[in-house]
CSV table of C-alpha atoms in Angstrom, one decimal:
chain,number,residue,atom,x,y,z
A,2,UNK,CA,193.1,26.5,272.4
A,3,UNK,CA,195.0,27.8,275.3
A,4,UNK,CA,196.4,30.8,274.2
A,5,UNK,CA,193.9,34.6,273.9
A,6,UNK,CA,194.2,36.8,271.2
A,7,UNK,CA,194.0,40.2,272.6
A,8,UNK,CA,193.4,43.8,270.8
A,9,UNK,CA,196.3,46.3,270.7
A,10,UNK,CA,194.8,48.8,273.2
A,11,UNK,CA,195.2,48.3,277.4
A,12,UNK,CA,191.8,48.9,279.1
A,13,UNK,CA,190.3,49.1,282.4
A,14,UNK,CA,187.8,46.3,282.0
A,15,UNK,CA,190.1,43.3,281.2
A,16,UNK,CA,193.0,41.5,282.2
A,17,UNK,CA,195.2,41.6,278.9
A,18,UNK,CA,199.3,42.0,278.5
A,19,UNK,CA,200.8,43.1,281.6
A,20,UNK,CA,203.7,44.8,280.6
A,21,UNK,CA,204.9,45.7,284.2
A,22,UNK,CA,205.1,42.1,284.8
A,23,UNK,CA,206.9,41.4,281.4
A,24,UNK,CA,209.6,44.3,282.4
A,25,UNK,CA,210.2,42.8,286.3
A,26,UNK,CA,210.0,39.0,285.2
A,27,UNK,CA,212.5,39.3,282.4
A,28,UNK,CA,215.1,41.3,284.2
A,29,UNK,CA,214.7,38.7,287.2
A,30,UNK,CA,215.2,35.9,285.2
A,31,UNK,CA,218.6,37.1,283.8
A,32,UNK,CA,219.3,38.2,286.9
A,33,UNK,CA,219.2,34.7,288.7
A,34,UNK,CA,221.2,33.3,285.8
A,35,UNK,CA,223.9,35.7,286.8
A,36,UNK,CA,224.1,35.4,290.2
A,37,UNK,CA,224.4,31.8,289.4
A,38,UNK,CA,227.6,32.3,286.9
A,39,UNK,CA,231.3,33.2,287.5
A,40,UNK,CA,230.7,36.7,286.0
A,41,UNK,CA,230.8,39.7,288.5
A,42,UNK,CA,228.4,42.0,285.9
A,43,UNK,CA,227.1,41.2,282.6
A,44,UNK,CA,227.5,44.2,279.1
A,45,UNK,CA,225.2,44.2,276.6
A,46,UNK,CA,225.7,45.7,273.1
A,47,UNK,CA,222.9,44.0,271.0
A,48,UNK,CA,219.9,45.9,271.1
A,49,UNK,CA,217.3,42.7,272.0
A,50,UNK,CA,219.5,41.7,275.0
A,51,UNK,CA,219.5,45.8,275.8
A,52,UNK,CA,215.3,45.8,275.3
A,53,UNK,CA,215.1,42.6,277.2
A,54,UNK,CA,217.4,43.7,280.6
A,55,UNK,CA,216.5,47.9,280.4
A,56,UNK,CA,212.8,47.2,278.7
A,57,UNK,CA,213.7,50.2,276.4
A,58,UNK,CA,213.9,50.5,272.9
A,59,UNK,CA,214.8,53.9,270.3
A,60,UNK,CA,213.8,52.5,266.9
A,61,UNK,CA,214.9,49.6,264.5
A,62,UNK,CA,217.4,52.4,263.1
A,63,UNK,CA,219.7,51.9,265.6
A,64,UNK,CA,219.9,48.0,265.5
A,65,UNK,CA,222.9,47.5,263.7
A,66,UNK,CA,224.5,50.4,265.0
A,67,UNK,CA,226.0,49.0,268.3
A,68,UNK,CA,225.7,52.1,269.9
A,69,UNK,CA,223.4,51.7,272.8
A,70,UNK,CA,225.0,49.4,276.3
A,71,UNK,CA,224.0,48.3,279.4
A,72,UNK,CA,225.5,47.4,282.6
A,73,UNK,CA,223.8,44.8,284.8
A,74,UNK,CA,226.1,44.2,287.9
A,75,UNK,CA,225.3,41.3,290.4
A,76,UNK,CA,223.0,41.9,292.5
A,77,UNK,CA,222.0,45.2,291.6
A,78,UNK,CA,220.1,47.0,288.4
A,79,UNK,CA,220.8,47.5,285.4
A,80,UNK,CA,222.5,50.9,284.0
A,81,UNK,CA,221.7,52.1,280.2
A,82,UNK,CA,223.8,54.4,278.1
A,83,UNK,CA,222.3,56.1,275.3
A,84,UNK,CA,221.8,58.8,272.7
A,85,UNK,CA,221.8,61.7,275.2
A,86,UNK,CA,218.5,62.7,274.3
A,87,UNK,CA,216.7,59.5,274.3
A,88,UNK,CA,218.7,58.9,277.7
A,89,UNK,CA,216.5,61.7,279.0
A,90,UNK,CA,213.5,60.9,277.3
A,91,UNK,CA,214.2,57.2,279.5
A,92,UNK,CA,214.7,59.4,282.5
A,93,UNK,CA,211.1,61.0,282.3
A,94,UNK,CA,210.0,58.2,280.9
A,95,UNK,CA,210.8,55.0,282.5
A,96,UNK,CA,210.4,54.8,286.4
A,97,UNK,CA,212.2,51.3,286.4
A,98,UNK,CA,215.3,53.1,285.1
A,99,UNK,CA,215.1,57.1,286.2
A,100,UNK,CA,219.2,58.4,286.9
A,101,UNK,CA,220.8,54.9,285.9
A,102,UNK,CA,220.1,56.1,282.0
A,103,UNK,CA,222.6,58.2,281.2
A,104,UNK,CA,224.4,59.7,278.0
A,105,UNK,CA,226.7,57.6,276.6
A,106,UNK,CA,228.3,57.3,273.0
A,107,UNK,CA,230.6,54.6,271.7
A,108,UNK,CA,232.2,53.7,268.3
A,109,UNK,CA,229.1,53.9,266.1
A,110,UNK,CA,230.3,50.9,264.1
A,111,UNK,CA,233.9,52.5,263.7
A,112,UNK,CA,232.8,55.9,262.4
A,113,UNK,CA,234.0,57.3,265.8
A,114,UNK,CA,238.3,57.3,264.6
A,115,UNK,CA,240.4,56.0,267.1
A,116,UNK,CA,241.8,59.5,268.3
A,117,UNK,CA,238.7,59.9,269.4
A,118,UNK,CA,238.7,58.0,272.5
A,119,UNK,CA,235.5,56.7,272.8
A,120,UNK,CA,236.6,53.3,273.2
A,121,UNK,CA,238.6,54.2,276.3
A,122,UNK,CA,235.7,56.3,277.3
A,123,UNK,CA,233.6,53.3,277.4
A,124,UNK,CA,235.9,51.2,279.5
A,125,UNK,CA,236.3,53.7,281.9
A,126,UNK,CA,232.7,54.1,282.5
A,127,UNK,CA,232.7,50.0,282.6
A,128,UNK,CA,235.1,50.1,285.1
A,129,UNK,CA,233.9,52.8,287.2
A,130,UNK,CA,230.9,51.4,288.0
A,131,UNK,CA,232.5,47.4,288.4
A,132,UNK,CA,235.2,49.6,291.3
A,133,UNK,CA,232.4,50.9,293.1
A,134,UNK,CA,230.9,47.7,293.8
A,135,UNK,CA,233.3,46.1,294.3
A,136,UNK,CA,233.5,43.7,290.9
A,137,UNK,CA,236.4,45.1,289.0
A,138,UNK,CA,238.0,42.1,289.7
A,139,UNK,CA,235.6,39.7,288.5
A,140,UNK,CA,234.9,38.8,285.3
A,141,UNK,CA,233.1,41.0,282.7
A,142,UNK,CA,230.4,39.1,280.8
A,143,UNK,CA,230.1,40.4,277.0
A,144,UNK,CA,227.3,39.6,274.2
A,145,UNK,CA,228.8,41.2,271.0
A,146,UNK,CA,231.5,43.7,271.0
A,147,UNK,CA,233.4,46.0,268.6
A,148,UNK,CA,237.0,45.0,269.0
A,149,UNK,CA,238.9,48.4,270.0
A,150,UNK,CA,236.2,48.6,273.4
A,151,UNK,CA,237.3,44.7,274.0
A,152,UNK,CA,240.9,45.9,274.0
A,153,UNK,CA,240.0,49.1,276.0
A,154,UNK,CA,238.3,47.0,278.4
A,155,UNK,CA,241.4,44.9,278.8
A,156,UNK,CA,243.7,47.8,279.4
A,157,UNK,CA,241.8,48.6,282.1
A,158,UNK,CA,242.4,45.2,283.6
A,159,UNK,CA,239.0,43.7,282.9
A,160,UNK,CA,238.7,39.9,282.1
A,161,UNK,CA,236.1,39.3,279.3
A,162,UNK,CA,234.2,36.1,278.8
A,163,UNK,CA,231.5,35.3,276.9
A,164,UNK,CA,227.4,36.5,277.9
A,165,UNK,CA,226.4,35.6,274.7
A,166,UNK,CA,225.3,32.6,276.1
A,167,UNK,CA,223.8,33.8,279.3
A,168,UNK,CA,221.4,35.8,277.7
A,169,UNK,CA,220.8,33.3,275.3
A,170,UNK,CA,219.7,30.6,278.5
A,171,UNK,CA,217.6,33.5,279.6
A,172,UNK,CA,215.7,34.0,276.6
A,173,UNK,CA,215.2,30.6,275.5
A,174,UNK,CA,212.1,30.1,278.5
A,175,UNK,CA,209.5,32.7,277.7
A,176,UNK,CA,207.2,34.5,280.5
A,177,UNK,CA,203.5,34.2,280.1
A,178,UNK,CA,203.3,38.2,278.5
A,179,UNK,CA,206.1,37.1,276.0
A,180,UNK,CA,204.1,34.5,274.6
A,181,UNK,CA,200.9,37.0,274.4
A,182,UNK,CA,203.2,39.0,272.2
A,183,UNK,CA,204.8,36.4,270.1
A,184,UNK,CA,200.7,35.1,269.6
A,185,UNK,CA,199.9,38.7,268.8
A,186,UNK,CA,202.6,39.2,266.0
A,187,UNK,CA,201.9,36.3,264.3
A,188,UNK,CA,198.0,37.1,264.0
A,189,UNK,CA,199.4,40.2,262.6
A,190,UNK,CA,200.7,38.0,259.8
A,191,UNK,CA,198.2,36.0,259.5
A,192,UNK,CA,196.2,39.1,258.4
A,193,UNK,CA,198.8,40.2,256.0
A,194,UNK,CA,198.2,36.6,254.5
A,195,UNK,CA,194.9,36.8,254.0
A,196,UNK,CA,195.2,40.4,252.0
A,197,UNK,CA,198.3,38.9,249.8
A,198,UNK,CA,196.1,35.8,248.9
A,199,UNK,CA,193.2,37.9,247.4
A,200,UNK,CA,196.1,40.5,245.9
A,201,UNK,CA,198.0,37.9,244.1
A,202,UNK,CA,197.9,36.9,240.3
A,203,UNK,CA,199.8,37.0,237.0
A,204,UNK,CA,201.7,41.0,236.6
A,205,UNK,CA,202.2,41.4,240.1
A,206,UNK,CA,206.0,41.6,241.4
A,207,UNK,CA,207.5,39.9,244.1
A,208,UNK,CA,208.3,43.7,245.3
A,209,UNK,CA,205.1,44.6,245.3
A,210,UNK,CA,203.6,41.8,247.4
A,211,UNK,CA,206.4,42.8,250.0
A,212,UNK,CA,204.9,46.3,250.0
A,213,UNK,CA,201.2,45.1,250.6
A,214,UNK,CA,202.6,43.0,252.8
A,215,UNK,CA,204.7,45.8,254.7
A,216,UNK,CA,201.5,48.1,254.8
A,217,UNK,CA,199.2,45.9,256.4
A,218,UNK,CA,201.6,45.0,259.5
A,219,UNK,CA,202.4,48.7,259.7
A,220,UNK,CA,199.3,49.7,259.3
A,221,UNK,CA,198.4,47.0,262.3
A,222,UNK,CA,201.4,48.7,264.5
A,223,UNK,CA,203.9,46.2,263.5
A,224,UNK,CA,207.3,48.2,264.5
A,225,UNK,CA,209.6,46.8,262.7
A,226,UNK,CA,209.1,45.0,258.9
A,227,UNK,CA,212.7,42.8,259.2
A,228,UNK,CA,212.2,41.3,256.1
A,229,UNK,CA,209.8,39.7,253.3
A,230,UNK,CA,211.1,37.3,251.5
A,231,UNK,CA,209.2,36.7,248.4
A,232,UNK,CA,210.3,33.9,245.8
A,233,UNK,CA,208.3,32.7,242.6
A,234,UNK,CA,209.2,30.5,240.1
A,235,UNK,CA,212.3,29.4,238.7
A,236,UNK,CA,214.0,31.4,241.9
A,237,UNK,CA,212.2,28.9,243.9
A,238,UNK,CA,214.8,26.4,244.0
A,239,UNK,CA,217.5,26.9,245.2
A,240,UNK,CA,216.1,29.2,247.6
A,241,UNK,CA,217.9,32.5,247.2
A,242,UNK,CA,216.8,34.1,250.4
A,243,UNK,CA,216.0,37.7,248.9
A,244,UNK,CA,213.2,38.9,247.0
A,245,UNK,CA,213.7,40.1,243.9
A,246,UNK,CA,211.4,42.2,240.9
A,247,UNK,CA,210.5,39.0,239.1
A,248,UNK,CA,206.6,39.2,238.0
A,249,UNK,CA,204.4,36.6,238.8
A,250,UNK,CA,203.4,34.2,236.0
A,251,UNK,CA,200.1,31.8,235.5
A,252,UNK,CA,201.2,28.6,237.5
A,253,UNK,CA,204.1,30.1,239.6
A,254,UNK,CA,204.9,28.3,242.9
A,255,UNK,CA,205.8,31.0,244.7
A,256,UNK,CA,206.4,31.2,248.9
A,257,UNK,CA,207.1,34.0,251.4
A,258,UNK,CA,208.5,34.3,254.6
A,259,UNK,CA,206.8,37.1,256.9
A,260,UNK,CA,209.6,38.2,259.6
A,261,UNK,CA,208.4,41.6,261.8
A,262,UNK,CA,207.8,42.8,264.8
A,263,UNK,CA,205.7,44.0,267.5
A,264,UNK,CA,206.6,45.1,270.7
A,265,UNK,CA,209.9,43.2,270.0
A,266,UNK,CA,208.5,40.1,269.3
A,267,UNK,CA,209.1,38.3,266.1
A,268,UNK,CA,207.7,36.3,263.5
A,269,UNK,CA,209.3,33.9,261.0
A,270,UNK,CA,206.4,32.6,258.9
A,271,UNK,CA,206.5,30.9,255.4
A,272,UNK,CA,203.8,30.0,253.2
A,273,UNK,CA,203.7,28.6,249.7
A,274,UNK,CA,201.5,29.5,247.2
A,275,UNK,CA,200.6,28.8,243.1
A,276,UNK,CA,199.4,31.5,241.0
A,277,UNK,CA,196.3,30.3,239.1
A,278,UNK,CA,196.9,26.1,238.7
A,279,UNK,CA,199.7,24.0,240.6
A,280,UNK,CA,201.1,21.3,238.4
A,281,UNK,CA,201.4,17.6,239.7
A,282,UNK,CA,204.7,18.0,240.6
A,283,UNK,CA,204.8,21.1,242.8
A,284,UNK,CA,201.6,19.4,244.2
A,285,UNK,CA,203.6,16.2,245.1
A,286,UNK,CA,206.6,18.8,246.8
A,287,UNK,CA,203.9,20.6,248.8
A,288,UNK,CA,202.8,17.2,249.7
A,289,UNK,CA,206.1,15.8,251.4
A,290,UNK,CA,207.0,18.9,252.7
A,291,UNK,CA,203.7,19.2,254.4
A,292,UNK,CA,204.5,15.6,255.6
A,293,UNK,CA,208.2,16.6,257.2
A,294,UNK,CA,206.9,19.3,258.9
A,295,UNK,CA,203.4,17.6,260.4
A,296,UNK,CA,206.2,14.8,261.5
A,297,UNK,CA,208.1,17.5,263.8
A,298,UNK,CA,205.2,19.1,265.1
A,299,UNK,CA,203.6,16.0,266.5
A,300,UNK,CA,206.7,15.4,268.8
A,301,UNK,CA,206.5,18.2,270.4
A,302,UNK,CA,205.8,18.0,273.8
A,303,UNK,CA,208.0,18.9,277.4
A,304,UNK,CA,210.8,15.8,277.6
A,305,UNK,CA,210.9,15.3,273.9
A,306,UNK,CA,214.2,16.5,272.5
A,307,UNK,CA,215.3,18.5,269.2
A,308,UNK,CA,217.4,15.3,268.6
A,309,UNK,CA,214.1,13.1,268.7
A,310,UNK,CA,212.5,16.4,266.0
A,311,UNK,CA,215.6,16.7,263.5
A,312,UNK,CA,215.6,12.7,263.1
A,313,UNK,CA,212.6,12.6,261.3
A,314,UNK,CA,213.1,15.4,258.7
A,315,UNK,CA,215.4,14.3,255.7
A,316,UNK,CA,218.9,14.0,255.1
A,317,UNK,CA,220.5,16.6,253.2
A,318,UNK,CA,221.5,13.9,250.5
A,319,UNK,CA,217.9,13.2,250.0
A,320,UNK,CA,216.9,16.7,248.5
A,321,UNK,CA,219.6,17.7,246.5
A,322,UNK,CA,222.7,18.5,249.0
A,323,UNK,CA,226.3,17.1,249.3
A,324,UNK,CA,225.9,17.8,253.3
A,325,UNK,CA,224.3,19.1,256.2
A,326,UNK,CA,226.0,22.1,256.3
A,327,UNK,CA,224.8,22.8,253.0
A,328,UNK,CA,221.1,22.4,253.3
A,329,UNK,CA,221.6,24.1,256.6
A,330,UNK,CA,218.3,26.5,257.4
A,331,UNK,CA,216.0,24.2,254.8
A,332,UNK,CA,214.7,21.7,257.6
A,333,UNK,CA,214.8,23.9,260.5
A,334,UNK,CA,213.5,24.9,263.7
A,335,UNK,CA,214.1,27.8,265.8
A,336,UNK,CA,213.9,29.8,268.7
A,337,UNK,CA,211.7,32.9,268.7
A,338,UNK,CA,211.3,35.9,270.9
A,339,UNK,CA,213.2,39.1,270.5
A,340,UNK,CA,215.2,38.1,267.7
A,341,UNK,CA,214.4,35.9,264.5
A,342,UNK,CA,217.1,33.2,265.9
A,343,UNK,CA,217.3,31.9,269.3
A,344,UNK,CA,217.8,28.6,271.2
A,345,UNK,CA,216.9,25.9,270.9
A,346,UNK,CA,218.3,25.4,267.3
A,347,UNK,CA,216.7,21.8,265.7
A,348,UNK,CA,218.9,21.0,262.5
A,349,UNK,CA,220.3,17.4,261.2
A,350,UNK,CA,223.7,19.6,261.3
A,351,UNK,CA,224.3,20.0,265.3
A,352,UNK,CA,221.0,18.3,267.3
A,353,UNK,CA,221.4,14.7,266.6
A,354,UNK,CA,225.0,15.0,268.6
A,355,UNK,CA,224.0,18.0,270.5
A,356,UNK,CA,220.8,18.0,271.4
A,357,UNK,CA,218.2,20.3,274.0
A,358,UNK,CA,215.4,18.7,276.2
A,359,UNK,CA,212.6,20.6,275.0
A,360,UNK,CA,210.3,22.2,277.8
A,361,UNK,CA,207.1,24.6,278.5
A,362,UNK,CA,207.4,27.8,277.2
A,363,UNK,CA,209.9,27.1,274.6
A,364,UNK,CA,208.3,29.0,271.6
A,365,UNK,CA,209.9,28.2,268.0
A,366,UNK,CA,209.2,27.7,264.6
A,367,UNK,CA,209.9,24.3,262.1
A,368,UNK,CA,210.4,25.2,258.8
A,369,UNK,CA,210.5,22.8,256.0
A,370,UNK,CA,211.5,22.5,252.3
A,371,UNK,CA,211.0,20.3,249.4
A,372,UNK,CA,212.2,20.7,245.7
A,373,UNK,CA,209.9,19.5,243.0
A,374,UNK,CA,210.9,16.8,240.6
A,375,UNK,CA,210.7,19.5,237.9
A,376,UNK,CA,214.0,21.1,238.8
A,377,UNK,CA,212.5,24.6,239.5
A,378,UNK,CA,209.8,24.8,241.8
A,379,UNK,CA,210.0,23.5,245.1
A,380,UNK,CA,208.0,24.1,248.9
A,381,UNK,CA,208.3,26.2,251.9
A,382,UNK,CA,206.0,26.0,254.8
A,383,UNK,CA,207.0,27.4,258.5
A,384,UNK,CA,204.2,27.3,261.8
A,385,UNK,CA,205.6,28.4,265.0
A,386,UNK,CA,205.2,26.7,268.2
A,387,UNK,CA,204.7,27.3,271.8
A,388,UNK,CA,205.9,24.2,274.0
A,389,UNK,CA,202.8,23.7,276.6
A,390,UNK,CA,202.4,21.9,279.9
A,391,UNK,CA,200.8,19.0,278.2
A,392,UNK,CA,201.9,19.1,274.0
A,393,UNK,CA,202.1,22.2,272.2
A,394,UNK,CA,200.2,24.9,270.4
A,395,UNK,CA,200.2,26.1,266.5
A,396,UNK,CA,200.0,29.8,266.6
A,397,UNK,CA,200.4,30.8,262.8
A,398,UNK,CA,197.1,30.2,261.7
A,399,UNK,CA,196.8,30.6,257.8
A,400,UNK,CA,195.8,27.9,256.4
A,401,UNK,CA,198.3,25.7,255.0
A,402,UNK,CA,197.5,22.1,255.6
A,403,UNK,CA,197.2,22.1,251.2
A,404,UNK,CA,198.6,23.9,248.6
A,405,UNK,CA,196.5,26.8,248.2
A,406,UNK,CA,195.8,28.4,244.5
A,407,UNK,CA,195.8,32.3,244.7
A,408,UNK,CA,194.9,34.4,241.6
A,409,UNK,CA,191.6,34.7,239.0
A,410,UNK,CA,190.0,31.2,238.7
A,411,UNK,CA,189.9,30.9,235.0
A,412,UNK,CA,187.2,29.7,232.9
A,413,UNK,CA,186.7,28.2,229.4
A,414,UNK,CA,183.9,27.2,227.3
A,415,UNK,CA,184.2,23.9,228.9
A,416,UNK,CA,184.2,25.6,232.4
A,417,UNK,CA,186.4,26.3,234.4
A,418,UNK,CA,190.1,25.7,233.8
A,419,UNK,CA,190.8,22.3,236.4
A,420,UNK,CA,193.4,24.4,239.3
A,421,UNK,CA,195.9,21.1,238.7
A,422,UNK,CA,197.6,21.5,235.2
A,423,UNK,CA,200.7,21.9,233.2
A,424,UNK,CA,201.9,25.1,231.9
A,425,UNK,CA,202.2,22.6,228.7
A,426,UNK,CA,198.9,20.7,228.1
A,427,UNK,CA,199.6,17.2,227.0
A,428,UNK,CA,198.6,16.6,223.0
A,429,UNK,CA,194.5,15.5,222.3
A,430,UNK,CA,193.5,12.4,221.0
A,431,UNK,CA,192.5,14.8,218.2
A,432,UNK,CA,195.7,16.3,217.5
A,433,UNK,CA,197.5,13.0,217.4
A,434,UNK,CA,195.1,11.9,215.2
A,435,UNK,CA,195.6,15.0,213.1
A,436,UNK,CA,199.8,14.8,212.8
A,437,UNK,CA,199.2,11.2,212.0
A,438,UNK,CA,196.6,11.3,209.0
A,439,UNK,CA,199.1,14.6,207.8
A,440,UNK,CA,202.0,11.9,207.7
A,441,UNK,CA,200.2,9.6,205.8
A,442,UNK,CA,198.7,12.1,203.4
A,443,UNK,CA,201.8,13.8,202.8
A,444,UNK,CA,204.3,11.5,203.2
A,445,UNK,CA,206.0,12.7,205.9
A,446,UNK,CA,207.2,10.8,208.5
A,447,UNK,CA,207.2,11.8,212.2
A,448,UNK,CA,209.7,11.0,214.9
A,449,UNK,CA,207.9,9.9,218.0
């Protein structure tokens, strides 16, 4: 085992996350990508590409807002606009930064109206600051952009192209601190796990277990609780992708995936579960789906590729689907850093024709699926990965090599109730001997 587990707090007597290092090694490497690209200076409207070039962040509030962007020309630093008030709080606040965050307000998602002119007050700053350097005539590299600011960029004489996949190429390769973080946040997990596994049995709600859940990564300093998914029973297959109020009931399959974040960095974590017993068949489903996923995870190593990891998982046909596309996100894998998805992307659908060499310090996740031959329950198990110099290493560590049973072990006069059963017991020899001796006595007769 390679990788520490450190506590949240910095002290003076060890070496832990060196977040000076995380700020100057991220902003270099996008840096070099852009010196090495056509573009003259690179905009950035999606708050993870923002956190990753600025190293600021204002709260998870303001993620889907598109209302924070930076500037990084070439060969020079970046420049943040922001709220105006957290622009100063960045000024006190953030040496690497000081004057170049400024106040700075664009659409808000189109509640700024047209006559407002905040779209042309964007471009204008853009271009002001691409003139005085001398790039105006370059081309401007965007991520994601609200469609009256493209324009307004455009009748300032701008030519846009696409950064999306710059900062994508940068990301993909994470720094050692980056992978401290990504280790840390799934331990966080792994702790909300082990306090769902003791919590769970019949009468509690899928909405429930995503509050327990919630509080004990808060409560840990997770920042940011994306999502729980929480699915039991009959929603188990197909997967709906959403949690829901359903209750849990004696021998529910029932999975989660744990997506949050801490200091930015993600998790995307499934585990399956069965409330009190697992019948044979979701055992069998937990079984090959275990198997599917154990496959991908033993090739990976540096020089492998995600061609080589999405041959061995199943084809779509195999589990229930007319096509890739359909089953897309069932057999999966993943990048993972500052947001849920990243590169490399390992799917049947794309990586068998377009496919990534994989190398160290990739770090994603494989997720698998299986439907039970019951027609209800089904499967779900995730680990994520961080590609070494030599293999790889697992860093979500709940156990999960076997269907685990959460929930009161019951007991009968017998002792206790057997963990693999039916919800419907098959018949005694007893009480086909009683229906029988009834027929004859009565003169009834019964239907096999």
């Amino acid at each position: 085992m390679a990788l520490k587990t450190y506590g949240p707090m910095a002290v003076d007597w060890e070496q832990r996350i060196d977040f000076d290092r995380l700020r100057r090694e991220r902003l270099a490497r996008i840096k070099s990508l852009l010196a090495k690209s056509e573009m003259g200076a690179l905009l950035c409207f999606d708050m993870n590409n923002v956190r990753y070039i600025t190293a600021t962040h204002i709260g998870t509030w303001a993620q889907d807002k598109n209302s924070r962007f930076t500037l990084l020309p070439q060969n020079d630093e970046p420049i943040l606009w922001d709220f105006g008030s957290a622009a100063k709080h960045h000024q006190l606040n953030c040496p690497w930064l000081g004057e170049r965050s400024r106040a700075g307000i664009p659409l808000l998602r189109g509640a700024m109206s047209p006559e407002m002119g905040r779209a042309e007050n964007v471009a204008r700053k853009i271009r002001v600051e691409m003139e005085m350097r001398g790039l105006h005539k370059e081309p401007l590299g965007v991520d994601i952009i609200e469609p009256p600011i493209l324009f307004a960029l455009q009748k300032e004489g701008i030519t846009i192209v696409d950064g999306q996949q710059l900062m994508s190429d940068a990301r993909v390769i994470k720094t050692k601190d980056e992978i401290s973080l990504l280790n840390h946040s799934a331990m966080m997990v792994d702790a909300a796990y082990d306090e769902l596994y003791r919590a769970m049995k019949p009468g509690m709600s899928e909405n429930q277990a995503v509050g327990l859940v919630s509080k004990v990564l808060y409560d840990l300093g997770s920042e940011y609780v994306e999502a729980v998914n929480a699915i039991s029973g009959e929603r188990c297959n197909p997967h709906p992708h959403v949690f829901s109020d359903r209750v849990l009931r004696p021998g529910d399959p029932v999975y989660y995936d744990v997506l949050q974040s801490y200091m930015g960095y993600r998790t995307c974590y499934y585990r399956t579960f069965t409330i009190g017993y697992a019948s044979r068949a979701m055992i069998d489903a937990y079984k090959r789906c275990r198997e599917y996923l154990d496959a991908a995870i033993e090739l990976i190593r540096p020089g492998r590729t995600t061609a080589q990891v999405a041959s061995v998982w199943p084809k779509a046909q195999e589990f229930g689907f007319p096509d890739e596309e359909a089953a897309f996100a069932l057999q999966f894998g993943h990048g993972i850093g500052l947001a849920i998805w990243e590169k490399p992307v390992i799917s049947r659908l794309v990586s068998l024709d377009h496919h990534y060499e994989l190398k160290p310090g990739m770090v994603f996740a494989l997720e698998t699926f299986w439907p039970s031959t019951d027609g209800w329950s089904a499967a779900r198990i995730e680990e994520e990965i961080v590609v070494t110099e030599t293999g790889h290493e697992v860093i979500t560590r709940f156990p999960a090599e076997n269907l685990m049973v959460a929930g009161a072990h019951y007991h009968t006069v017998g002792g206790p109730l057997p963990t693999i059963r039916e919800n419907e017991a098959p018949p005694s020899e007893r009480v086909i001997e009683m229906i029988e001796a009834s027929a004859k006595t009565e003169g009834v007769g019964v239907r096999s």
